[in-house]
Tab-separated table of C-alpha atoms in Angstrom:
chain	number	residue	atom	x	y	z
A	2	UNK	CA	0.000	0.000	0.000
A	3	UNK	CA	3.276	2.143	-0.411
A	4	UNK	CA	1.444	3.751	-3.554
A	5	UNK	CA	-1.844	4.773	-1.222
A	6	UNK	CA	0.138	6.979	1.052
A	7	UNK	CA	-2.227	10.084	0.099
A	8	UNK	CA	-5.112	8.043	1.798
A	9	UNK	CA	-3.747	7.015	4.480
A	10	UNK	CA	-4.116	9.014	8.140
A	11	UNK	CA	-7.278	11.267	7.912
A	12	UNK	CA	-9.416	8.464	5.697
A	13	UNK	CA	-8.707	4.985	7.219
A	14	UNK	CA	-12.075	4.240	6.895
A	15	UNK	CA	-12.744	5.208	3.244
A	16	UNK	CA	-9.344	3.098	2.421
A	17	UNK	CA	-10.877	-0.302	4.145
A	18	UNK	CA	-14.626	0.555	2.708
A	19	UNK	CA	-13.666	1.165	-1.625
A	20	UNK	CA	-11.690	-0.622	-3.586
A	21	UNK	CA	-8.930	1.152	-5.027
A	22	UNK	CA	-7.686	2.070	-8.338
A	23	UNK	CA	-5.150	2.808	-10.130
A	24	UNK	CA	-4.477	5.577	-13.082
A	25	UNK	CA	-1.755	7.350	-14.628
A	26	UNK	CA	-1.820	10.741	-14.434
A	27	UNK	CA	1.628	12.944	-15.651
A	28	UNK	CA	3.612	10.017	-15.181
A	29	UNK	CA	2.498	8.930	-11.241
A	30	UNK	CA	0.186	6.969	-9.508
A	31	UNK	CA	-3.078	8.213	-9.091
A	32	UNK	CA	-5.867	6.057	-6.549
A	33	UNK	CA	-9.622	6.611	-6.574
A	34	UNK	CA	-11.812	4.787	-4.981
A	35	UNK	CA	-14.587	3.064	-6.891
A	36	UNK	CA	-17.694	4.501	-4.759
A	37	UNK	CA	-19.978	7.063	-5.549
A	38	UNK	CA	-19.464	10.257	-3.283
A	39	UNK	CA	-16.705	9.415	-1.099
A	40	UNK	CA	-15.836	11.074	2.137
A	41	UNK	CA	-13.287	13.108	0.565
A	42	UNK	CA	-15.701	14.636	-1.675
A	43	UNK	CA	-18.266	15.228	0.938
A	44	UNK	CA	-15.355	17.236	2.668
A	45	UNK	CA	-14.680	18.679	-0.319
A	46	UNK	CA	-18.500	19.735	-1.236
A	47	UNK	CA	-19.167	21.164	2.296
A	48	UNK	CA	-16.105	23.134	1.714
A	49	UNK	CA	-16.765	24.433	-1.616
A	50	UNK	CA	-20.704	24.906	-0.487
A	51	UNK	CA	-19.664	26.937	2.737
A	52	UNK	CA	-17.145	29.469	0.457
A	53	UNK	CA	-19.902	30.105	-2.201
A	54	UNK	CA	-22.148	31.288	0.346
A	55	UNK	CA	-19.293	33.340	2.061
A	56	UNK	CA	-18.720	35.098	-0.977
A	57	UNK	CA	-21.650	35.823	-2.634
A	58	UNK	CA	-22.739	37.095	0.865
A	59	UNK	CA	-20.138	39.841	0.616
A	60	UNK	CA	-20.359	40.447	-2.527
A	61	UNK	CA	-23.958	41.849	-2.513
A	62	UNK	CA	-22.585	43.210	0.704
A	63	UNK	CA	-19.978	45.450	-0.807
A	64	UNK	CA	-22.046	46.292	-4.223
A	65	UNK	CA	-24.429	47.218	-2.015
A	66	UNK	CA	-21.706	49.797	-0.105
A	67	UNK	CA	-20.221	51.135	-3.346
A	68	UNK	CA	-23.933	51.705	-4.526
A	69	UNK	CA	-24.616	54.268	-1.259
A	70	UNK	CA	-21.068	55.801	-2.424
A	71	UNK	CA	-21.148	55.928	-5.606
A	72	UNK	CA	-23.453	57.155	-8.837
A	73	UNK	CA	-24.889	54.352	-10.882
A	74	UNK	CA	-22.890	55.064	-13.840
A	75	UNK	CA	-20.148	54.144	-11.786
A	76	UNK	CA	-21.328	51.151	-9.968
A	77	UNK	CA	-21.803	49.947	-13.753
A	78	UNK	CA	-18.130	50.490	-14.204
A	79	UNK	CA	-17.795	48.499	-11.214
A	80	UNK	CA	-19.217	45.684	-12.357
A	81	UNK	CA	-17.828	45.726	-15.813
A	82	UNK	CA	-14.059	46.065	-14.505
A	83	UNK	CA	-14.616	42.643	-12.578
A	84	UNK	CA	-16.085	41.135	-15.817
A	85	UNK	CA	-12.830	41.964	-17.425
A	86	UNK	CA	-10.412	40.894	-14.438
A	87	UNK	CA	-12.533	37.993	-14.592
A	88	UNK	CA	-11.885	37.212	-18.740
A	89	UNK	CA	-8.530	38.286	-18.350
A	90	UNK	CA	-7.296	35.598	-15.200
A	91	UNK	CA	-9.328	33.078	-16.769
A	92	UNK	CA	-7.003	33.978	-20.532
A	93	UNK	CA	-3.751	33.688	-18.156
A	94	UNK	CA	-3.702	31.338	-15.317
A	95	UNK	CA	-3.920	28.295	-16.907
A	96	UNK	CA	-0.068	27.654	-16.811
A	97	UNK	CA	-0.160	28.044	-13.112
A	98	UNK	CA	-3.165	25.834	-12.711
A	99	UNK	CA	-1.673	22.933	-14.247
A	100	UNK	CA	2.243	23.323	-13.155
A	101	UNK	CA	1.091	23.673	-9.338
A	102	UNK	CA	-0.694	20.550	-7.345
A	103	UNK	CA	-4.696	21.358	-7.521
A	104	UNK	CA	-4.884	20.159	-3.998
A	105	UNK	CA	-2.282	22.448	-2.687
A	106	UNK	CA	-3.573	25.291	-5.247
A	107	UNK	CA	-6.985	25.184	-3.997
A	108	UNK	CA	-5.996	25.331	0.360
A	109	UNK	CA	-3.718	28.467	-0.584
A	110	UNK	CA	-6.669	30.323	-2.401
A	111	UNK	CA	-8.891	29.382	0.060
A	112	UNK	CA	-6.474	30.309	2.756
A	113	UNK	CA	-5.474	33.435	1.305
A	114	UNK	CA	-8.767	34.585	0.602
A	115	UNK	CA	-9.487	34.385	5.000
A	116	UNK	CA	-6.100	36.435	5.317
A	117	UNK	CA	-7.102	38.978	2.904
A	118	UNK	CA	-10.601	39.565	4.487
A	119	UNK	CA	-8.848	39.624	7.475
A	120	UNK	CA	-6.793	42.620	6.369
A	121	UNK	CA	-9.441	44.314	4.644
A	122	UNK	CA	-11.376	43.961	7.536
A	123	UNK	CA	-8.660	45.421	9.981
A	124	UNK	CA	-8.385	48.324	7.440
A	125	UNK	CA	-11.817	49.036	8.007
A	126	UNK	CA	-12.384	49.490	11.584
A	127	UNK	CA	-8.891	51.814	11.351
A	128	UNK	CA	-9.651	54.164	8.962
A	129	UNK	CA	-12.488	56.064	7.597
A	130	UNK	CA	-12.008	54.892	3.986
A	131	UNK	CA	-14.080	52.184	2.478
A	132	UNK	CA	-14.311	52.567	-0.981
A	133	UNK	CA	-10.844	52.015	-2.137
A	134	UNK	CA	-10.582	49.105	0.154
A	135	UNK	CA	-13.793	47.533	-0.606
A	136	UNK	CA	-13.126	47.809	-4.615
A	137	UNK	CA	-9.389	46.213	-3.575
A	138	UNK	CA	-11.151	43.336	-2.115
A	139	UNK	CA	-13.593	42.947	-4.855
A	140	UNK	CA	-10.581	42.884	-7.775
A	141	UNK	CA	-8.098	40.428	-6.112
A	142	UNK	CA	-11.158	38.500	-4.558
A	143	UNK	CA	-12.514	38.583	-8.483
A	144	UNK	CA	-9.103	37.017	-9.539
A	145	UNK	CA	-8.777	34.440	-6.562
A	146	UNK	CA	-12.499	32.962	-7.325
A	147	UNK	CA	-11.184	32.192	-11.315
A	148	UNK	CA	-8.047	30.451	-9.954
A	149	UNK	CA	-9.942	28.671	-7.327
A	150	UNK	CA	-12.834	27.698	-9.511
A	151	UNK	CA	-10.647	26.155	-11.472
A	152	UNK	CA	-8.223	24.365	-9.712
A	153	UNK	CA	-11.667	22.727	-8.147
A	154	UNK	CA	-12.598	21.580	-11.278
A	155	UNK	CA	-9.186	20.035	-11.331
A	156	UNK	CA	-9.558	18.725	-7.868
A	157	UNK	CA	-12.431	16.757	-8.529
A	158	UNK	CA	-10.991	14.331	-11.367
A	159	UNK	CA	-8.356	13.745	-8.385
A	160	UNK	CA	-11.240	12.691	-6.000
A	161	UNK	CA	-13.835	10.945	-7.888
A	162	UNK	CA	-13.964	7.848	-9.848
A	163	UNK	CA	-14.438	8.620	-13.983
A	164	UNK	CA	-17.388	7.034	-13.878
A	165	UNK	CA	-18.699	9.008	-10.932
A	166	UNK	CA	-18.298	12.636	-12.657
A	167	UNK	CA	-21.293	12.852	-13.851
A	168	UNK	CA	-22.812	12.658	-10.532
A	169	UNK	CA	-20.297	14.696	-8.851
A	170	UNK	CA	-21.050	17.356	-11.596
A	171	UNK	CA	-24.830	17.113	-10.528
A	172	UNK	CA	-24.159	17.817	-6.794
A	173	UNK	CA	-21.685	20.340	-7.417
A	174	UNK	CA	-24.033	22.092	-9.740
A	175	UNK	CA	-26.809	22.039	-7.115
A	176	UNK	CA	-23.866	23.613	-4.884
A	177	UNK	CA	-23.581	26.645	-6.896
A	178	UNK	CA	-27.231	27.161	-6.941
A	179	UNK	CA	-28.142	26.857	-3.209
A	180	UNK	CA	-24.929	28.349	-2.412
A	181	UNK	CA	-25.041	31.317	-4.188
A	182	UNK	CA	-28.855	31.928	-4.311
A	183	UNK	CA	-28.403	31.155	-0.204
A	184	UNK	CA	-25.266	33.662	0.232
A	185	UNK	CA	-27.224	36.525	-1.756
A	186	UNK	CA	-30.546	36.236	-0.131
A	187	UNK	CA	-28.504	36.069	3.155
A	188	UNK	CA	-26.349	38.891	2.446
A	189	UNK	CA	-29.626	41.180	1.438
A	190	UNK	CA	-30.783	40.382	4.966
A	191	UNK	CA	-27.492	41.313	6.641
A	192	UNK	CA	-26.765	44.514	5.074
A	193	UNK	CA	-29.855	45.995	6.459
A	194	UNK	CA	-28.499	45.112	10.261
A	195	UNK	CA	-24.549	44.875	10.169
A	196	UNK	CA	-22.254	46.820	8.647
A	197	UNK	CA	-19.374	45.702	5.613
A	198	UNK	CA	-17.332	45.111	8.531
A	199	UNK	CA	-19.181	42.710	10.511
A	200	UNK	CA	-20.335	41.315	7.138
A	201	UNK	CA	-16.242	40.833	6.054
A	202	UNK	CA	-15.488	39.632	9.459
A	203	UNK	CA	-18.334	36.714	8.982
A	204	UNK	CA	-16.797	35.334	5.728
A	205	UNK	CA	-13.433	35.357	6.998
A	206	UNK	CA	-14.113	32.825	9.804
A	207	UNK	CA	-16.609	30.921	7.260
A	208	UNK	CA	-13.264	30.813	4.666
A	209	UNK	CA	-11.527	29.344	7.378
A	210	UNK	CA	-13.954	26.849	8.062
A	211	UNK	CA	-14.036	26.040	4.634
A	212	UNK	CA	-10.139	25.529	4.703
A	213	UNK	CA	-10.299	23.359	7.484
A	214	UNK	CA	-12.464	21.175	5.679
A	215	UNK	CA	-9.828	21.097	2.975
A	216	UNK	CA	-7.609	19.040	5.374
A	217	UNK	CA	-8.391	15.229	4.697
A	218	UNK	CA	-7.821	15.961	0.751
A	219	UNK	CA	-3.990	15.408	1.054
A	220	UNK	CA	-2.100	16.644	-1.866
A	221	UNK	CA	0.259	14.786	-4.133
A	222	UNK	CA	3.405	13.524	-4.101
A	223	UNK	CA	6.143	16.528	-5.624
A	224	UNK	CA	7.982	14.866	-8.739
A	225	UNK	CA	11.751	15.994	-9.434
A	226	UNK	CA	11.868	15.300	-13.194
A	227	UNK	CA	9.730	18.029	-13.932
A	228	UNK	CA	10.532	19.454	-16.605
A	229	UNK	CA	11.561	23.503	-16.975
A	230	UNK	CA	8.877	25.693	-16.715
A	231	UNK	CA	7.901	28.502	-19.575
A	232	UNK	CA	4.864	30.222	-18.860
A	233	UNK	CA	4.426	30.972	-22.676
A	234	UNK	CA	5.111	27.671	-23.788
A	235	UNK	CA	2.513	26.486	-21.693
A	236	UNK	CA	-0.330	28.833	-22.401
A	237	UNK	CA	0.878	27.849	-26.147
A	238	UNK	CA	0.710	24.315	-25.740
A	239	UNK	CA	-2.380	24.460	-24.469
A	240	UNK	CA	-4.128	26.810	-26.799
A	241	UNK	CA	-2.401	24.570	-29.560
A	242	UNK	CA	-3.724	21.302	-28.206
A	243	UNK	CA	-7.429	22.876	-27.802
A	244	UNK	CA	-7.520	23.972	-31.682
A	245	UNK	CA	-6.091	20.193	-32.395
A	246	UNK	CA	-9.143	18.059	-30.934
A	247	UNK	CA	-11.828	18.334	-33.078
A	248	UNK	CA	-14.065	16.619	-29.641
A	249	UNK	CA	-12.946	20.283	-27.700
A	250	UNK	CA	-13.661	22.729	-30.375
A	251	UNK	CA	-16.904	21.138	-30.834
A	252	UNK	CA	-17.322	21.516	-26.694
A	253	UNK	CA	-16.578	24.860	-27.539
A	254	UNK	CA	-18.881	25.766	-29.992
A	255	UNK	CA	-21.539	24.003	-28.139
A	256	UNK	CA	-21.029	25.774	-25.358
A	257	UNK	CA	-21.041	29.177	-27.283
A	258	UNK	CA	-24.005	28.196	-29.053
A	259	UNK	CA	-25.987	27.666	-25.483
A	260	UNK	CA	-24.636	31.041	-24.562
A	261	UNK	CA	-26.573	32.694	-27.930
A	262	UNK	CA	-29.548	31.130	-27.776
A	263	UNK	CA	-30.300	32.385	-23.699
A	264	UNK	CA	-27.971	35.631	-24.011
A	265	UNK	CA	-31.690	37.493	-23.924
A	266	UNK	CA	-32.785	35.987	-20.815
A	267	UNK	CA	-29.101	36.954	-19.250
A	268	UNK	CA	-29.282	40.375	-20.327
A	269	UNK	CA	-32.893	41.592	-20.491
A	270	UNK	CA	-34.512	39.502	-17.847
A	271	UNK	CA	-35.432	42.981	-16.048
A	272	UNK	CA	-36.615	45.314	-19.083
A	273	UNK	CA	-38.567	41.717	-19.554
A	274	UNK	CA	-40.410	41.202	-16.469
A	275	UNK	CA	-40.938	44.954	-16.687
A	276	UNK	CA	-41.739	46.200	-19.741
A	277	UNK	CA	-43.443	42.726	-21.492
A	278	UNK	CA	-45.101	40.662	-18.246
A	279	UNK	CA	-45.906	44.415	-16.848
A	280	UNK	CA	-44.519	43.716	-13.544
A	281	UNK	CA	-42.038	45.017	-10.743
A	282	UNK	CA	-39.295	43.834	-9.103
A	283	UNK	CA	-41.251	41.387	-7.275
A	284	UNK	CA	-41.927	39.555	-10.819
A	285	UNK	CA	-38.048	40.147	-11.551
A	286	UNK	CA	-37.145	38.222	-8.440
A	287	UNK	CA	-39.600	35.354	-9.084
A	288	UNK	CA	-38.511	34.918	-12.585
A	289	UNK	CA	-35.105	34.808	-10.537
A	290	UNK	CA	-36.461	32.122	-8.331
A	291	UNK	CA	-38.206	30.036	-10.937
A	292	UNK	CA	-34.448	29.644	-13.115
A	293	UNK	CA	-32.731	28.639	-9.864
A	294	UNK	CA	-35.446	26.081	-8.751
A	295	UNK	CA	-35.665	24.612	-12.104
A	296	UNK	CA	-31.118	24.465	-11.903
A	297	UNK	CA	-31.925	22.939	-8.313
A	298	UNK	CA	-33.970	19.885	-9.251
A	299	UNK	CA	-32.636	19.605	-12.481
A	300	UNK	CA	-29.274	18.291	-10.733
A	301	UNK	CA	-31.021	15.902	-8.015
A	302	UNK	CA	-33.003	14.274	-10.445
A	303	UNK	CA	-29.271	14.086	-13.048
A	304	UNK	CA	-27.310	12.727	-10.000
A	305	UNK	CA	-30.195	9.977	-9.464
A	306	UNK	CA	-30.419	8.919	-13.113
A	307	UNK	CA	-26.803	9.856	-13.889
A	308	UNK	CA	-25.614	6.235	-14.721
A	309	UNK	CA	-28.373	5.723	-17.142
A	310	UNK	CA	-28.431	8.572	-19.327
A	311	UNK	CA	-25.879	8.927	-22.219
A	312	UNK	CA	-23.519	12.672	-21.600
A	313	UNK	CA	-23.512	12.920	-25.345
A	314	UNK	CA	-27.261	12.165	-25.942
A	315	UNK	CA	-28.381	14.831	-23.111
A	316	UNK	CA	-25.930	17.571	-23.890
A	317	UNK	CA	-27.572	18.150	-27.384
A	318	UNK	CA	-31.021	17.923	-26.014
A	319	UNK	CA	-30.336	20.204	-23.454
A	320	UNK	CA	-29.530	22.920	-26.328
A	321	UNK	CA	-32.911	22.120	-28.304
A	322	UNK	CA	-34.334	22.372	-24.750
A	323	UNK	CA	-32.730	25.674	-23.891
A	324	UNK	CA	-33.255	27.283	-27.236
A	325	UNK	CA	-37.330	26.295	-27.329
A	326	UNK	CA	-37.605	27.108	-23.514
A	327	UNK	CA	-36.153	30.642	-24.399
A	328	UNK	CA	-38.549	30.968	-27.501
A	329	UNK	CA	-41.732	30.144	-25.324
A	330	UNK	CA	-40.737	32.537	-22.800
A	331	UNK	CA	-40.656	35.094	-26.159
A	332	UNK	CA	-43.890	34.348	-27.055
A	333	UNK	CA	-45.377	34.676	-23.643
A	334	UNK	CA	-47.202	37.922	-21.917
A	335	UNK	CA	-48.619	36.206	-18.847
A	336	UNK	CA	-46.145	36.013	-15.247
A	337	UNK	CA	-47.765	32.377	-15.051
A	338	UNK	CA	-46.683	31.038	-18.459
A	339	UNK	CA	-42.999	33.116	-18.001
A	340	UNK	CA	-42.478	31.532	-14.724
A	341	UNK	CA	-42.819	28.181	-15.985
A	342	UNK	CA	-40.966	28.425	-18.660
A	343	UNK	CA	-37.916	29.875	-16.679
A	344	UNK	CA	-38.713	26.882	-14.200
A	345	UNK	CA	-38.063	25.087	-17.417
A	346	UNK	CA	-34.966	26.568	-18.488
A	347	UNK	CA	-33.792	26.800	-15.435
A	348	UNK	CA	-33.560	22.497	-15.203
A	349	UNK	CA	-32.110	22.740	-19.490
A	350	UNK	CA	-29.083	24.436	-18.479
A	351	UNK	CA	-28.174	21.976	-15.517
A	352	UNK	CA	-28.969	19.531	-18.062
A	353	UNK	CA	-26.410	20.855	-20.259
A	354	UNK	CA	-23.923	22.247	-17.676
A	355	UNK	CA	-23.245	18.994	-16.194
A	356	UNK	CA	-22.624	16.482	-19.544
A	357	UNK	CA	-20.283	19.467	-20.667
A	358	UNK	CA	-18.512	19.882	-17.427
A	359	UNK	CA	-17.983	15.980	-17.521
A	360	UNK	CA	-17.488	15.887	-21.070
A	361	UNK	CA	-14.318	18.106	-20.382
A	362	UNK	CA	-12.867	16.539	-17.647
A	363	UNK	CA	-12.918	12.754	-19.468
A	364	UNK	CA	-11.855	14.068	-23.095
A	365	UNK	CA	-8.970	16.322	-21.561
A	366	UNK	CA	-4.959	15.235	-20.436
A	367	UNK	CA	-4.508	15.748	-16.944
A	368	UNK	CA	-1.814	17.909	-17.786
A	369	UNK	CA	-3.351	20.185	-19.648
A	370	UNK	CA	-7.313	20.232	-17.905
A	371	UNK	CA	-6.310	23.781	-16.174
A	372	UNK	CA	-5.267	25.618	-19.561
A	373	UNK	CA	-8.136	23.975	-21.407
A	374	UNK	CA	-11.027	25.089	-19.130
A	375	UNK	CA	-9.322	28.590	-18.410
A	376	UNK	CA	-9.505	28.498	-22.355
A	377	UNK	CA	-13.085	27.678	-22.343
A	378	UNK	CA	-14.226	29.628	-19.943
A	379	UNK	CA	-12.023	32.978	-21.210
A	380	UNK	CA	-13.410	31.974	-24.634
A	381	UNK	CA	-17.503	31.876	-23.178
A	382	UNK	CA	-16.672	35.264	-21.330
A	383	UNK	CA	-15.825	36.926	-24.037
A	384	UNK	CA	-18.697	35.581	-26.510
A	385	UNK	CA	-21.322	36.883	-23.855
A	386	UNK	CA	-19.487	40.179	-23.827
A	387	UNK	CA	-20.464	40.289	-27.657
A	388	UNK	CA	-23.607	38.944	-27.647
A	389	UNK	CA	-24.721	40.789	-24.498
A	390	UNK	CA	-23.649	43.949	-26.564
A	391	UNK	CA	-25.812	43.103	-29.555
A	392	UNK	CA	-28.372	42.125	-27.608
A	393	UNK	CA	-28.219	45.892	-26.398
A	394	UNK	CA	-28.357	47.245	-29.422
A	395	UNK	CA	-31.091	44.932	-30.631
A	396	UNK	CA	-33.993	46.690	-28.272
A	397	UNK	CA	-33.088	50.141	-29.677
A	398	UNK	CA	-34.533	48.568	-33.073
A	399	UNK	CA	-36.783	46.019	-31.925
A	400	UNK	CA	-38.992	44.822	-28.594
A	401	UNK	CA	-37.702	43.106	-26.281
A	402	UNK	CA	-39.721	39.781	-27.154
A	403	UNK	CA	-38.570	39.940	-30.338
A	404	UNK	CA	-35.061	39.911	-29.350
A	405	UNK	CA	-36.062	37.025	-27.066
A	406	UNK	CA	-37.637	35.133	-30.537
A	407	UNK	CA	-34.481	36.162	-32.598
A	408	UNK	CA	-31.379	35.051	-30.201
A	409	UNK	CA	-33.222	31.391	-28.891
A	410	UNK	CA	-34.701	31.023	-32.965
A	411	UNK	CA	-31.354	31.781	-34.702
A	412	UNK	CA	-29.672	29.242	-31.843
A	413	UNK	CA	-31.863	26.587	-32.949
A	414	UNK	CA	-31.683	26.798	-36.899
A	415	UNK	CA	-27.516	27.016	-36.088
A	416	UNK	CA	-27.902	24.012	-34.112
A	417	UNK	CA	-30.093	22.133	-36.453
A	418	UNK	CA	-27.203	22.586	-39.239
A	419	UNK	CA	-24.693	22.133	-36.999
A	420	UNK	CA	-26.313	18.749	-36.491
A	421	UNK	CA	-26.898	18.010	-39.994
A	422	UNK	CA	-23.073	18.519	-40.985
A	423	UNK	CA	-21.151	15.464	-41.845
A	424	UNK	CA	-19.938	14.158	-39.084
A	425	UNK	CA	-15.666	13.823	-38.903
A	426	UNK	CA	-14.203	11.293	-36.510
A	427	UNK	CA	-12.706	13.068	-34.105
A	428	UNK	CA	-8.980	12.737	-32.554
A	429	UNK	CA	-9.310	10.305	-29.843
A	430	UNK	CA	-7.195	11.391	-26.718
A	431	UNK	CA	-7.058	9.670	-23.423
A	432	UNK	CA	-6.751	11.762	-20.263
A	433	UNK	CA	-3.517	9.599	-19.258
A	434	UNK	CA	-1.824	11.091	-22.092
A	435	UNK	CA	-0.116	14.815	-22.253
A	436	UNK	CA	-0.366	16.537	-25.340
């Protein structure tokens, strides 16, 4: 059991429960155990869960702050700078991500995150200043969340059997969900009785909870035959090897596709409930509600069915699902009709998040899984910068339920061609291999 030294100590009991097996990954060792969600991912989950809700708490928390400071032209600067720290880390860290251990990535980020709240939080009660502060915690906490997010990503393939992603993917996506609609409902509430300080103070001890939980995932053993690093040559090699496999590109397009055919409900959601259901904020939040339920059960009922549906099979019907969800929520008037419908859209894109998370993670080297989903994600970032743009432009010519008809429409009739192409066998790659 020389090889199972990772496992041994904090999980004695998961190592005499699962059998164990073996895989190569980069050249070493790698043991999983053959169970669905082992203790290590519960740790890891409850982790994960408890930091989502930490941040999303003081995130509301501090937009809320820099809204009582600040005009709204400039809070919309705000929020556009950490859309572009957030494109730019996910264009650039990749190298990092896959030349450091994920295990021993994702405790530092965590870890640092509790320090740096910590700080912020001690500059606070010292001085009178809170804006520059605040809008330093938001950019480096902005950068921290892309590295962490997906070293995690990373972390999992580490921790779960291949044939369990799919159902870690599920639970994970039902993670994001709760936690985030939990931390911003939560952090609504607190706002109104504590101040940013208090509010700072509270994540900082719930991000060191969350690295304490980090413990029992023990990271890997450091190899000395690494070869020389080049930051370039990395971010090269993996753009390279993403153009190369025709199975990633078509990931990608997929996955840009999906982001066309709901950019309306993204970006006009609001003028929507407003101007076409005739409603307030109240309908605004429901419609809210309705897309997270509909995410939520979506991903119980995947991680229950997971081994008998086929990733490749629900990943295109999720798309024909998202684009004719978006259409009927076009065509609609009513706040009954549009809430079902964004109940029902809501449970398409868990369908499709989770077969193209997985997807990813099975089709893509070890070695090169950080670079390739920074790629992805940079690449998805950047394509709902455009279309939210268009889509912008769009109601100064048309109404907003015709935008809704022409984005979800347009997605469909892409996707139906798309589908009717020829299809070319695609490079096979194994995720033991580095590119």
């Amino acid at each position: 059991m020389e090889d199972c030294k990772i496992w041994k100590g904090l999980c004695p009991d998961y190592v005499k429960k699962c059998k164990m097996r073996r895989e190569k990954t980069m050249g070493k060792s790698v043991w999983r155990g053959e169970v669905g969600m082992n203790r290590l991912f519960r740790y890891f989950y409850v982790s994960d869960l408890i930091a989502v809700v930490g941040a999303s708490i003081s995130y509301i928390a501090i937009y809320w702050t820099c809204a009582q400071l600040l005009s709204p032209a400039a809070v919309s600067l705000v929020i556009g700078a950490v859309f572009v720290i957030r494109f730019i880390s996910s264009s650039l860290v990749g190298p990092w991500i896959d030349r450091i251990e994920p295990v021993r990535l994702l405790k530092a980020t965590v870890l640092i995150r509790c320090f740096l709240l910590v700080a912020v939080w001690y500059l606070l009660t010292q001085t009178d200043a809170q804006l520059v502060p605040l809008l330093f915690l938001l950019a480096v906490q902005t950068f921290l969340q892309v590295i962490g997010g997906n070293t995690a990503f990373k972390v999992v393939t580490r921790i779960v059997v291949s044939e369990q992603l799919p159902v870690a993917n599920a639970y994970l996506s039902t993670l994001d969900r709760v936690g985030t609609l939990a931390g911003l409902l939560a952090g609504g509430l607190l706002i109104t009785g504590f101040s940013i300080t208090v509010i700072l103070g509270m994540e900082a001890v719930l991000h060191l909870l969350a690295w304490c939980l980090l413990f029992p995932l023990r990271s890997g053993e450091k190899t000395t035959d690494k070869p020389k690093w080049n930051y370039w040559v990395d971010l090269r090699e993996g753009l390279t090897y993403l153009t190369r496999d025709t199975r990633l590109i078509r990931i990608l397009v997929f996955g840009i596709l999906a982001n066309w055919m709901i950019t309306p409900v993204n970006a006009l959601l609001a003028p929507f409930a407003k101007d076409v259901i005739r409603g307030g904020a109240n309908t605004f939040s429901l419609l809210e509600l309705a897309l997270v339920i509909g995410g939520i059960g979506m991903s119980l009922i995947y991680a229950k069915l997971a081994d008998r549906l086929d990733l490749m099979q629900m990943f295109y019907l999720s798309m024909v699902l998202q684009g004719g969800f978006t259409l009927l929520i076009g065509l609609t008037t009513t706040l009954p009709f549009a809430f079902s419908g964004m109940l029902l859209l809501g449970m398409a894109l868990s369908l499709f998040g989770i077969p193209f998370s997985t997807l990813l993670q099975q089709t893509t080297p070890d070695a090169l899984l950080g670079r390739i989903r920074s790629a992805m994600v940079a690449a998805s970032t950047f394509s709902s910068a455009l279309f939210f743009g268009l889509s912008a432009y769009l109601t100064t010519v048309f109404a907003i339920d015709t935008v809704f008809l022409f984005f979800s429409g347009s997605g469909l009739l892409i996707l139906l061609l798309l589908r009717l192409q020829r299809k070319t066998p695609a490079v096979e790659v194994r995720r033991d291999e580095v590119g």
